[in-house]
Amino acid sequence: LRRGYDLPPLMFTEDELEAVLVGMRLLRRTRDTGLQAAADSVLSKLASVLPGPLRAQLDAPPFLVSEGQVLEPQAISLAELRVAIREARKLRILYRDGGGAGSARVIRPVALEYYVEVTLICAWCELRNDYRHFRADRIEQAAVLHDSFALDRERLLSGWLALTRR
């Protein structure tokens, strides 16, 4: 901000605050510890600026969000996956499908889909030369490569979004 400029105070209605709280607590279901830490940081910042009556809702909200059933990936963290997506870096993975068959692949991750039961990596698969979804918990080994697909990132993301919005 330029010198002398002040932001107006940030204030929430009770419904807006509850929406933020539910959203932050839903992040627990993803098992993405990086996003969970960010959510805790957001709630801490909110607590420091909210007036007393609204701050009390942060400590004892009148609702519960279940933990969900997503299995945490063992071979790569979701935080590393998000960085690979942001930086348009390819991944080399060893993947085991639902039938138990394993395969080695190089993928170009374009998005993550968080569901209650599973987290999916949405990617362009170089082996299949097509879009594929990989369950994060079925990746047995993973390495973020130095290879970038930055020049293709927008095209790949647009293509994937077009497929998912049919």
Short mmCIF file of N, CA and C in Angstrom, two decimals:
data_model
loop_
_atom_site.label_atom_id
_atom_site.label_comp_id
_atom_site.label_asym_id
_atom_site.label_seq_id
_atom_site.Cartn_x
_atom_site.Cartn_y
_atom_site.Cartn_z
N LEU A 1 0.84 -1.18 0.00
CA LEU A 1 0.00 0.00 0.00
C LEU A 1 0.88 1.24 0.00
N ARG A 2 0.40 2.26 -0.67
CA ARG A 2 1.19 3.49 -0.65
C ARG A 2 1.07 4.15 0.70
N ARG A 3 2.04 4.97 1.03
CA ARG A 3 2.12 5.64 2.32
C ARG A 3 0.86 6.46 2.60
N GLY A 4 0.35 6.32 3.81
CA GLY A 4 -0.82 7.09 4.22
C GLY A 4 -2.15 6.45 3.89
N TYR A 5 -2.14 5.31 3.19
CA TYR A 5 -3.39 4.64 2.83
C TYR A 5 -3.75 3.65 3.91
N ASP A 6 -4.98 3.65 4.35
CA ASP A 6 -5.45 2.70 5.36
C ASP A 6 -6.53 1.81 4.76
N LEU A 7 -6.47 0.55 5.10
CA LEU A 7 -7.55 -0.36 4.71
C LEU A 7 -8.71 -0.19 5.68
N PRO A 8 -9.94 -0.24 5.18
CA PRO A 8 -11.07 -0.20 6.11
C PRO A 8 -11.07 -1.47 6.95
N PRO A 9 -11.62 -1.43 8.14
CA PRO A 9 -11.64 -2.64 8.98
C PRO A 9 -12.41 -3.77 8.31
N LEU A 10 -11.93 -4.96 8.51
CA LEU A 10 -12.58 -6.14 7.95
C LEU A 10 -13.60 -6.64 8.97
N MET A 11 -14.85 -6.73 8.57
CA MET A 11 -15.87 -7.18 9.49
C MET A 11 -16.75 -8.20 8.78
N PHE A 12 -17.19 -9.18 9.53
CA PHE A 12 -18.01 -10.26 9.01
C PHE A 12 -19.37 -10.24 9.68
N THR A 13 -20.37 -10.69 8.93
CA THR A 13 -21.65 -10.99 9.56
C THR A 13 -21.49 -12.35 10.24
N GLU A 14 -22.44 -12.73 11.05
CA GLU A 14 -22.37 -14.04 11.70
C GLU A 14 -22.39 -15.16 10.67
N ASP A 15 -23.21 -15.02 9.63
CA ASP A 15 -23.27 -16.04 8.58
C ASP A 15 -21.93 -16.14 7.84
N GLU A 16 -21.31 -15.01 7.53
CA GLU A 16 -20.02 -15.02 6.85
C GLU A 16 -18.95 -15.69 7.70
N LEU A 17 -18.95 -15.38 8.99
CA LEU A 17 -17.97 -15.99 9.88
C LEU A 17 -18.19 -17.50 9.97
N GLU A 18 -19.44 -17.93 10.05
CA GLU A 18 -19.72 -19.37 10.08
C GLU A 18 -19.28 -20.03 8.78
N ALA A 19 -19.46 -19.37 7.65
CA ALA A 19 -19.01 -19.92 6.36
C ALA A 19 -17.50 -20.10 6.36
N VAL A 20 -16.77 -19.12 6.87
CA VAL A 20 -15.31 -19.22 6.96
C VAL A 20 -14.92 -20.37 7.88
N LEU A 21 -15.57 -20.48 9.03
CA LEU A 21 -15.24 -21.54 9.98
C LEU A 21 -15.50 -22.93 9.41
N VAL A 22 -16.64 -23.11 8.76
CA VAL A 22 -16.95 -24.42 8.16
C VAL A 22 -15.92 -24.73 7.09
N GLY A 23 -15.62 -23.76 6.24
CA GLY A 23 -14.62 -23.99 5.19
C GLY A 23 -13.27 -24.37 5.77
N MET A 24 -12.83 -23.67 6.79
CA MET A 24 -11.53 -23.97 7.40
C MET A 24 -11.53 -25.36 8.03
N ARG A 25 -12.63 -25.72 8.66
CA ARG A 25 -12.70 -27.05 9.30
C ARG A 25 -12.84 -28.16 8.26
N LEU A 26 -13.46 -27.87 7.13
CA LEU A 26 -13.55 -28.87 6.07
C LEU A 26 -12.17 -29.23 5.52
N LEU A 27 -11.21 -28.32 5.64
CA LEU A 27 -9.86 -28.62 5.17
C LEU A 27 -9.25 -29.81 5.90
N ARG A 28 -9.69 -30.08 7.13
CA ARG A 28 -9.18 -31.26 7.84
C ARG A 28 -9.43 -32.53 7.06
N ARG A 29 -10.52 -32.57 6.32
CA ARG A 29 -10.87 -33.76 5.55
C ARG A 29 -9.87 -34.05 4.44
N THR A 30 -9.17 -33.04 3.96
CA THR A 30 -8.26 -33.23 2.84
C THR A 30 -6.98 -33.93 3.22
N ARG A 31 -6.63 -33.91 4.48
CA ARG A 31 -5.35 -34.44 4.99
C ARG A 31 -4.16 -33.68 4.39
N ASP A 32 -4.41 -32.47 3.91
CA ASP A 32 -3.35 -31.62 3.37
C ASP A 32 -2.85 -30.75 4.52
N THR A 33 -1.77 -31.18 5.15
CA THR A 33 -1.28 -30.49 6.35
C THR A 33 -0.87 -29.05 6.05
N GLY A 34 -0.40 -28.77 4.85
CA GLY A 34 -0.05 -27.40 4.49
C GLY A 34 -1.26 -26.49 4.47
N LEU A 35 -2.36 -26.96 3.87
CA LEU A 35 -3.59 -26.16 3.87
C LEU A 35 -4.19 -26.06 5.26
N GLN A 36 -4.05 -27.11 6.06
CA GLN A 36 -4.56 -27.06 7.42
C GLN A 36 -3.81 -26.01 8.24
N ALA A 37 -2.50 -25.95 8.08
CA ALA A 37 -1.70 -24.95 8.79
C ALA A 37 -2.09 -23.54 8.33
N ALA A 38 -2.32 -23.38 7.03
CA ALA A 38 -2.75 -22.07 6.52
C ALA A 38 -4.11 -21.69 7.10
N ALA A 39 -5.02 -22.65 7.20
CA ALA A 39 -6.34 -22.39 7.77
C ALA A 39 -6.22 -21.98 9.23
N ASP A 40 -5.37 -22.66 9.99
CA ASP A 40 -5.15 -22.28 11.39
C ASP A 40 -4.61 -20.86 11.49
N SER A 41 -3.71 -20.50 10.58
CA SER A 41 -3.15 -19.15 10.56
C SER A 41 -4.24 -18.11 10.26
N VAL A 42 -5.12 -18.41 9.31
CA VAL A 42 -6.22 -17.50 8.99
C VAL A 42 -7.11 -17.32 10.20
N LEU A 43 -7.46 -18.41 10.88
CA LEU A 43 -8.33 -18.32 12.05
C LEU A 43 -7.66 -17.53 13.17
N SER A 44 -6.36 -17.70 13.33
CA SER A 44 -5.63 -16.94 14.34
C SER A 44 -5.66 -15.45 14.02
N LYS A 45 -5.47 -15.10 12.76
CA LYS A 45 -5.53 -13.69 12.36
C LYS A 45 -6.92 -13.12 12.57
N LEU A 46 -7.94 -13.92 12.25
CA LEU A 46 -9.31 -13.46 12.48
C LEU A 46 -9.56 -13.23 13.97
N ALA A 47 -9.09 -14.15 14.80
CA ALA A 47 -9.31 -14.02 16.24
C ALA A 47 -8.70 -12.74 16.78
N SER A 48 -7.60 -12.30 16.20
CA SER A 48 -6.93 -11.10 16.71
C SER A 48 -7.66 -9.81 16.34
N VAL A 49 -8.56 -9.85 15.36
CA VAL A 49 -9.23 -8.61 14.94
C VAL A 49 -10.74 -8.61 15.18
N LEU A 50 -11.32 -9.75 15.49
CA LEU A 50 -12.77 -9.80 15.70
C LEU A 50 -13.14 -9.26 17.08
N PRO A 51 -14.29 -8.60 17.17
CA PRO A 51 -14.76 -8.19 18.49
C PRO A 51 -15.15 -9.41 19.32
N GLY A 52 -15.18 -9.24 20.63
CA GLY A 52 -15.42 -10.32 21.59
C GLY A 52 -16.54 -11.29 21.26
N PRO A 53 -17.78 -10.81 20.99
CA PRO A 53 -18.87 -11.76 20.72
C PRO A 53 -18.61 -12.65 19.51
N LEU A 54 -18.04 -12.09 18.44
CA LEU A 54 -17.75 -12.91 17.26
C LEU A 54 -16.55 -13.80 17.50
N ARG A 55 -15.56 -13.31 18.26
CA ARG A 55 -14.37 -14.12 18.56
C ARG A 55 -14.77 -15.38 19.32
N ALA A 56 -15.78 -15.27 20.19
CA ALA A 56 -16.23 -16.44 20.95
C ALA A 56 -16.72 -17.55 20.03
N GLN A 57 -17.27 -17.18 18.86
CA GLN A 57 -17.73 -18.20 17.91
C GLN A 57 -16.57 -19.00 17.32
N LEU A 58 -15.39 -18.40 17.26
CA LEU A 58 -14.22 -19.14 16.77
C LEU A 58 -13.83 -20.25 17.74
N ASP A 59 -13.97 -19.98 19.02
CA ASP A 59 -13.55 -20.95 20.04
C ASP A 59 -14.54 -22.08 20.24
N ALA A 60 -15.81 -21.79 20.13
CA ALA A 60 -16.84 -22.80 20.38
C ALA A 60 -17.97 -22.66 19.37
N PRO A 61 -17.70 -23.00 18.11
CA PRO A 61 -18.75 -22.86 17.10
C PRO A 61 -19.87 -23.87 17.35
N PRO A 62 -21.09 -23.52 16.95
CA PRO A 62 -22.23 -24.41 17.20
C PRO A 62 -22.41 -25.48 16.13
N PHE A 63 -21.32 -25.98 15.57
CA PHE A 63 -21.41 -27.02 14.56
C PHE A 63 -20.13 -27.85 14.58
N LEU A 64 -20.23 -29.03 14.00
CA LEU A 64 -19.09 -29.95 13.94
C LEU A 64 -18.89 -30.37 12.49
N VAL A 65 -17.64 -30.45 12.08
CA VAL A 65 -17.31 -30.96 10.75
C VAL A 65 -16.52 -32.24 10.97
N SER A 66 -17.01 -33.35 10.43
CA SER A 66 -16.33 -34.64 10.65
C SER A 66 -14.97 -34.64 9.96
N GLU A 67 -14.12 -35.54 10.40
CA GLU A 67 -12.76 -35.62 9.87
C GLU A 67 -12.69 -36.19 8.46
N GLY A 68 -13.69 -36.94 8.02
CA GLY A 68 -13.63 -37.55 6.70
C GLY A 68 -12.80 -38.82 6.72
N GLN A 69 -12.62 -39.43 5.54
CA GLN A 69 -11.97 -40.73 5.47
C GLN A 69 -10.81 -40.77 4.49
N VAL A 70 -10.34 -39.63 4.03
CA VAL A 70 -9.26 -39.60 3.06
C VAL A 70 -7.99 -40.20 3.67
N LEU A 71 -7.34 -41.09 2.92
CA LEU A 71 -6.06 -41.63 3.35
C LEU A 71 -4.96 -40.64 2.98
N GLU A 72 -4.07 -40.39 3.90
CA GLU A 72 -2.98 -39.46 3.64
C GLU A 72 -1.96 -40.13 2.72
N PRO A 73 -1.57 -39.44 1.65
CA PRO A 73 -0.55 -40.01 0.76
C PRO A 73 0.76 -40.24 1.51
N GLN A 74 1.44 -41.32 1.19
CA GLN A 74 2.70 -41.64 1.86
C GLN A 74 3.92 -41.27 1.03
N ALA A 75 3.82 -41.32 -0.30
CA ALA A 75 4.98 -41.13 -1.17
C ALA A 75 5.29 -39.67 -1.45
N ILE A 76 4.29 -38.80 -1.35
CA ILE A 76 4.49 -37.37 -1.62
C ILE A 76 3.44 -36.61 -0.83
N SER A 77 3.82 -35.47 -0.32
CA SER A 77 2.85 -34.68 0.44
C SER A 77 1.97 -33.87 -0.51
N LEU A 78 0.78 -33.58 -0.05
CA LEU A 78 -0.12 -32.77 -0.86
C LEU A 78 0.44 -31.36 -1.02
N ALA A 79 1.20 -30.89 -0.05
CA ALA A 79 1.85 -29.58 -0.17
C ALA A 79 2.84 -29.60 -1.33
N GLU A 80 3.62 -30.69 -1.46
CA GLU A 80 4.56 -30.81 -2.58
C GLU A 80 3.81 -30.86 -3.92
N LEU A 81 2.68 -31.53 -3.93
CA LEU A 81 1.87 -31.60 -5.15
C LEU A 81 1.35 -30.23 -5.53
N ARG A 82 0.89 -29.46 -4.54
CA ARG A 82 0.40 -28.12 -4.85
C ARG A 82 1.51 -27.24 -5.40
N VAL A 83 2.72 -27.38 -4.85
CA VAL A 83 3.86 -26.61 -5.36
C VAL A 83 4.18 -27.03 -6.80
N ALA A 84 4.18 -28.33 -7.06
CA ALA A 84 4.44 -28.81 -8.42
C ALA A 84 3.41 -28.26 -9.41
N ILE A 85 2.16 -28.18 -8.98
CA ILE A 85 1.12 -27.61 -9.84
C ILE A 85 1.38 -26.13 -10.07
N ARG A 86 1.65 -25.40 -8.99
CA ARG A 86 1.91 -23.95 -9.11
C ARG A 86 3.10 -23.66 -10.00
N GLU A 87 4.16 -24.47 -9.86
CA GLU A 87 5.40 -24.23 -10.60
C GLU A 87 5.43 -24.96 -11.95
N ALA A 88 4.36 -25.67 -12.28
CA ALA A 88 4.26 -26.43 -13.54
C ALA A 88 5.46 -27.37 -13.70
N ARG A 89 5.68 -28.21 -12.69
CA ARG A 89 6.76 -29.19 -12.71
C ARG A 89 6.18 -30.58 -12.93
N LYS A 90 6.85 -31.34 -13.77
CA LYS A 90 6.44 -32.72 -14.00
C LYS A 90 6.76 -33.58 -12.78
N LEU A 91 6.04 -34.68 -12.67
CA LEU A 91 6.28 -35.67 -11.62
C LEU A 91 6.57 -37.02 -12.26
N ARG A 92 7.49 -37.74 -11.67
CA ARG A 92 7.69 -39.15 -12.03
C ARG A 92 7.09 -39.94 -10.88
N ILE A 93 6.15 -40.83 -11.20
CA ILE A 93 5.47 -41.59 -10.15
C ILE A 93 5.49 -43.08 -10.47
N LEU A 94 5.44 -43.86 -9.42
CA LEU A 94 5.11 -45.28 -9.50
C LEU A 94 3.72 -45.38 -8.90
N TYR A 95 2.79 -45.87 -9.70
CA TYR A 95 1.38 -45.86 -9.34
C TYR A 95 0.81 -47.26 -9.34
N ARG A 96 -0.01 -47.56 -8.34
CA ARG A 96 -0.69 -48.86 -8.26
C ARG A 96 -2.18 -48.62 -8.41
N ASP A 97 -2.78 -49.18 -9.45
CA ASP A 97 -4.21 -48.95 -9.68
C ASP A 97 -5.06 -49.80 -8.74
N GLY A 98 -6.38 -49.65 -8.86
CA GLY A 98 -7.31 -50.37 -7.98
C GLY A 98 -7.23 -51.87 -8.08
N GLY A 99 -6.78 -52.39 -9.23
CA GLY A 99 -6.63 -53.82 -9.41
C GLY A 99 -5.29 -54.36 -8.95
N GLY A 100 -4.41 -53.46 -8.50
CA GLY A 100 -3.10 -53.88 -8.00
C GLY A 100 -1.98 -53.80 -9.01
N ALA A 101 -2.28 -53.43 -10.26
CA ALA A 101 -1.24 -53.33 -11.29
C ALA A 101 -0.45 -52.04 -11.10
N GLY A 102 0.87 -52.17 -11.20
CA GLY A 102 1.73 -51.01 -11.05
C GLY A 102 2.21 -50.48 -12.38
N SER A 103 2.51 -49.20 -12.43
CA SER A 103 3.06 -48.59 -13.64
C SER A 103 3.90 -47.38 -13.27
N ALA A 104 4.92 -47.14 -14.08
CA ALA A 104 5.76 -45.96 -13.92
C ALA A 104 5.28 -44.92 -14.94
N ARG A 105 5.13 -43.70 -14.48
CA ARG A 105 4.60 -42.66 -15.36
C ARG A 105 5.28 -41.33 -15.09
N VAL A 106 5.28 -40.49 -16.11
CA VAL A 106 5.63 -39.09 -15.95
C VAL A 106 4.34 -38.33 -16.22
N ILE A 107 3.96 -37.49 -15.27
CA ILE A 107 2.71 -36.75 -15.39
C ILE A 107 2.95 -35.26 -15.26
N ARG A 108 2.00 -34.51 -15.80
CA ARG A 108 2.00 -33.06 -15.69
C ARG A 108 0.77 -32.69 -14.86
N PRO A 109 0.94 -32.50 -13.56
CA PRO A 109 -0.22 -32.25 -12.70
C PRO A 109 -0.81 -30.86 -12.94
N VAL A 110 -2.12 -30.80 -13.14
CA VAL A 110 -2.76 -29.51 -13.39
C VAL A 110 -3.74 -29.10 -12.29
N ALA A 111 -4.20 -30.06 -11.47
CA ALA A 111 -5.16 -29.73 -10.42
C ALA A 111 -5.22 -30.85 -9.39
N LEU A 112 -5.79 -30.53 -8.24
CA LEU A 112 -6.12 -31.53 -7.22
C LEU A 112 -7.62 -31.48 -7.02
N GLU A 113 -8.23 -32.64 -6.85
CA GLU A 113 -9.64 -32.72 -6.50
C GLU A 113 -9.72 -33.36 -5.12
N TYR A 114 -10.29 -32.63 -4.18
CA TYR A 114 -10.44 -33.12 -2.82
C TYR A 114 -11.86 -33.64 -2.64
N TYR A 115 -11.99 -34.92 -2.32
CA TYR A 115 -13.27 -35.53 -2.02
C TYR A 115 -13.22 -36.03 -0.58
N VAL A 116 -14.38 -36.37 -0.03
CA VAL A 116 -14.43 -36.87 1.34
C VAL A 116 -13.62 -38.16 1.47
N GLU A 117 -13.67 -39.02 0.44
CA GLU A 117 -13.04 -40.33 0.53
C GLU A 117 -11.64 -40.40 -0.07
N VAL A 118 -11.30 -39.46 -0.95
CA VAL A 118 -10.06 -39.60 -1.72
C VAL A 118 -9.62 -38.24 -2.26
N THR A 119 -8.31 -38.10 -2.47
CA THR A 119 -7.77 -36.93 -3.17
C THR A 119 -7.22 -37.40 -4.50
N LEU A 120 -7.63 -36.72 -5.57
CA LEU A 120 -7.19 -37.08 -6.92
C LEU A 120 -6.23 -36.04 -7.46
N ILE A 121 -5.20 -36.54 -8.14
CA ILE A 121 -4.31 -35.68 -8.89
C ILE A 121 -4.80 -35.72 -10.33
N CYS A 122 -5.15 -34.57 -10.87
CA CYS A 122 -5.63 -34.46 -12.24
C CYS A 122 -4.42 -34.06 -13.08
N ALA A 123 -4.09 -34.87 -14.08
CA ALA A 123 -2.83 -34.65 -14.78
C ALA A 123 -2.90 -35.10 -16.22
N TRP A 124 -1.97 -34.56 -17.00
CA TRP A 124 -1.70 -35.07 -18.34
C TRP A 124 -0.68 -36.17 -18.17
N CYS A 125 -1.02 -37.37 -18.61
CA CYS A 125 -0.14 -38.52 -18.48
C CYS A 125 0.63 -38.70 -19.78
N GLU A 126 1.95 -38.66 -19.68
CA GLU A 126 2.77 -38.80 -20.89
C GLU A 126 2.74 -40.23 -21.42
N LEU A 127 2.54 -41.23 -20.57
CA LEU A 127 2.43 -42.61 -21.03
C LEU A 127 1.18 -42.81 -21.88
N ARG A 128 0.06 -42.31 -21.43
CA ARG A 128 -1.22 -42.48 -22.14
C ARG A 128 -1.51 -41.36 -23.13
N ASN A 129 -0.72 -40.29 -23.07
CA ASN A 129 -0.91 -39.13 -23.94
C ASN A 129 -2.35 -38.61 -23.84
N ASP A 130 -2.81 -38.50 -22.58
CA ASP A 130 -4.18 -38.09 -22.32
C ASP A 130 -4.30 -37.69 -20.85
N TYR A 131 -5.45 -37.11 -20.50
CA TYR A 131 -5.71 -36.75 -19.11
C TYR A 131 -6.03 -38.00 -18.31
N ARG A 132 -5.52 -38.04 -17.10
CA ARG A 132 -5.80 -39.14 -16.18
C ARG A 132 -5.94 -38.56 -14.78
N HIS A 133 -6.67 -39.32 -13.94
CA HIS A 133 -6.79 -38.97 -12.53
C HIS A 133 -6.10 -40.07 -11.73
N PHE A 134 -5.27 -39.66 -10.79
CA PHE A 134 -4.52 -40.60 -9.97
C PHE A 134 -4.88 -40.38 -8.51
N ARG A 135 -5.24 -41.44 -7.83
CA ARG A 135 -5.48 -41.32 -6.38
C ARG A 135 -4.14 -41.06 -5.70
N ALA A 136 -4.09 -40.02 -4.92
CA ALA A 136 -2.83 -39.64 -4.26
C ALA A 136 -2.33 -40.75 -3.33
N ASP A 137 -3.24 -41.47 -2.69
CA ASP A 137 -2.83 -42.51 -1.75
C ASP A 137 -2.33 -43.78 -2.45
N ARG A 138 -2.47 -43.89 -3.77
CA ARG A 138 -1.98 -45.06 -4.50
C ARG A 138 -0.63 -44.81 -5.17
N ILE A 139 -0.08 -43.65 -4.96
CA ILE A 139 1.25 -43.37 -5.48
C ILE A 139 2.26 -43.98 -4.51
N GLU A 140 3.10 -44.88 -5.02
CA GLU A 140 4.06 -45.58 -4.17
C GLU A 140 5.41 -44.87 -4.11
N GLN A 141 5.77 -44.19 -5.18
CA GLN A 141 6.99 -43.39 -5.21
C GLN A 141 6.70 -42.16 -6.06
N ALA A 142 7.34 -41.06 -5.69
CA ALA A 142 7.13 -39.85 -6.48
C ALA A 142 8.36 -38.96 -6.38
N ALA A 143 8.64 -38.28 -7.47
CA ALA A 143 9.72 -37.30 -7.50
C ALA A 143 9.26 -36.12 -8.36
N VAL A 144 9.45 -34.93 -7.81
CA VAL A 144 9.19 -33.73 -8.60
C VAL A 144 10.42 -33.52 -9.48
N LEU A 145 10.19 -33.41 -10.77
CA LEU A 145 11.28 -33.27 -11.73
C LEU A 145 11.61 -31.80 -11.97
N HIS A 146 12.78 -31.55 -12.50
CA HIS A 146 13.15 -30.19 -12.87
C HIS A 146 12.47 -29.78 -14.17
N ASP A 147 11.96 -30.76 -14.91
CA ASP A 147 11.29 -30.50 -16.18
C ASP A 147 10.04 -29.67 -15.93
N SER A 148 9.92 -28.59 -16.67
CA SER A 148 8.77 -27.70 -16.54
C SER A 148 7.84 -27.88 -17.74
N PHE A 149 6.56 -27.69 -17.49
CA PHE A 149 5.59 -27.65 -18.58
C PHE A 149 4.85 -26.31 -18.56
N ALA A 150 5.56 -25.28 -18.11
CA ALA A 150 4.96 -23.95 -17.95
C ALA A 150 4.34 -23.43 -19.25
N LEU A 151 4.98 -23.72 -20.37
CA LEU A 151 4.44 -23.23 -21.65
C LEU A 151 3.11 -23.90 -22.01
N ASP A 152 2.87 -25.10 -21.49
CA ASP A 152 1.64 -25.84 -21.78
C ASP A 152 0.62 -25.78 -20.65
N ARG A 153 0.98 -25.17 -19.52
CA ARG A 153 0.13 -25.23 -18.33
C ARG A 153 -1.29 -24.74 -18.60
N GLU A 154 -1.45 -23.56 -19.15
CA GLU A 154 -2.80 -23.01 -19.37
C GLU A 154 -3.61 -23.86 -20.34
N ARG A 155 -2.98 -24.35 -21.38
CA ARG A 155 -3.67 -25.21 -22.35
C ARG A 155 -4.12 -26.51 -21.69
N LEU A 156 -3.24 -27.11 -20.90
CA LEU A 156 -3.59 -28.36 -20.23
C LEU A 156 -4.70 -28.15 -19.20
N LEU A 157 -4.60 -27.08 -18.44
CA LEU A 157 -5.64 -26.80 -17.44
C LEU A 157 -6.97 -26.53 -18.14
N SER A 158 -6.96 -25.75 -19.19
CA SER A 158 -8.20 -25.47 -19.94
C SER A 158 -8.80 -26.73 -20.51
N GLY A 159 -7.96 -27.61 -21.05
CA GLY A 159 -8.44 -28.88 -21.59
C GLY A 159 -9.07 -29.75 -20.53
N TRP A 160 -8.42 -29.81 -19.38
CA TRP A 160 -8.97 -30.62 -18.28
C TRP A 160 -10.28 -30.03 -17.79
N LEU A 161 -10.33 -28.70 -17.62
CA LEU A 161 -11.57 -28.07 -17.17
C LEU A 161 -12.70 -28.31 -18.17
N ALA A 162 -12.41 -28.29 -19.45
CA ALA A 162 -13.43 -28.54 -20.47
C ALA A 162 -13.98 -29.97 -20.32
N LEU A 163 -13.14 -30.92 -20.00
CA LEU A 163 -13.59 -32.30 -19.82
C LEU A 163 -14.44 -32.46 -18.57
N THR A 164 -14.10 -31.76 -17.52
CA THR A 164 -14.80 -31.94 -16.25
C THR A 164 -16.13 -31.18 -16.21
N ARG A 165 -16.31 -30.24 -17.09
CA ARG A 165 -17.54 -29.42 -17.08
C ARG A 165 -18.56 -29.86 -18.13
N ARG A 166 -18.39 -31.01 -18.67
CA ARG A 166 -19.35 -31.51 -19.68
C ARG A 166 -20.66 -31.83 -19.06
#
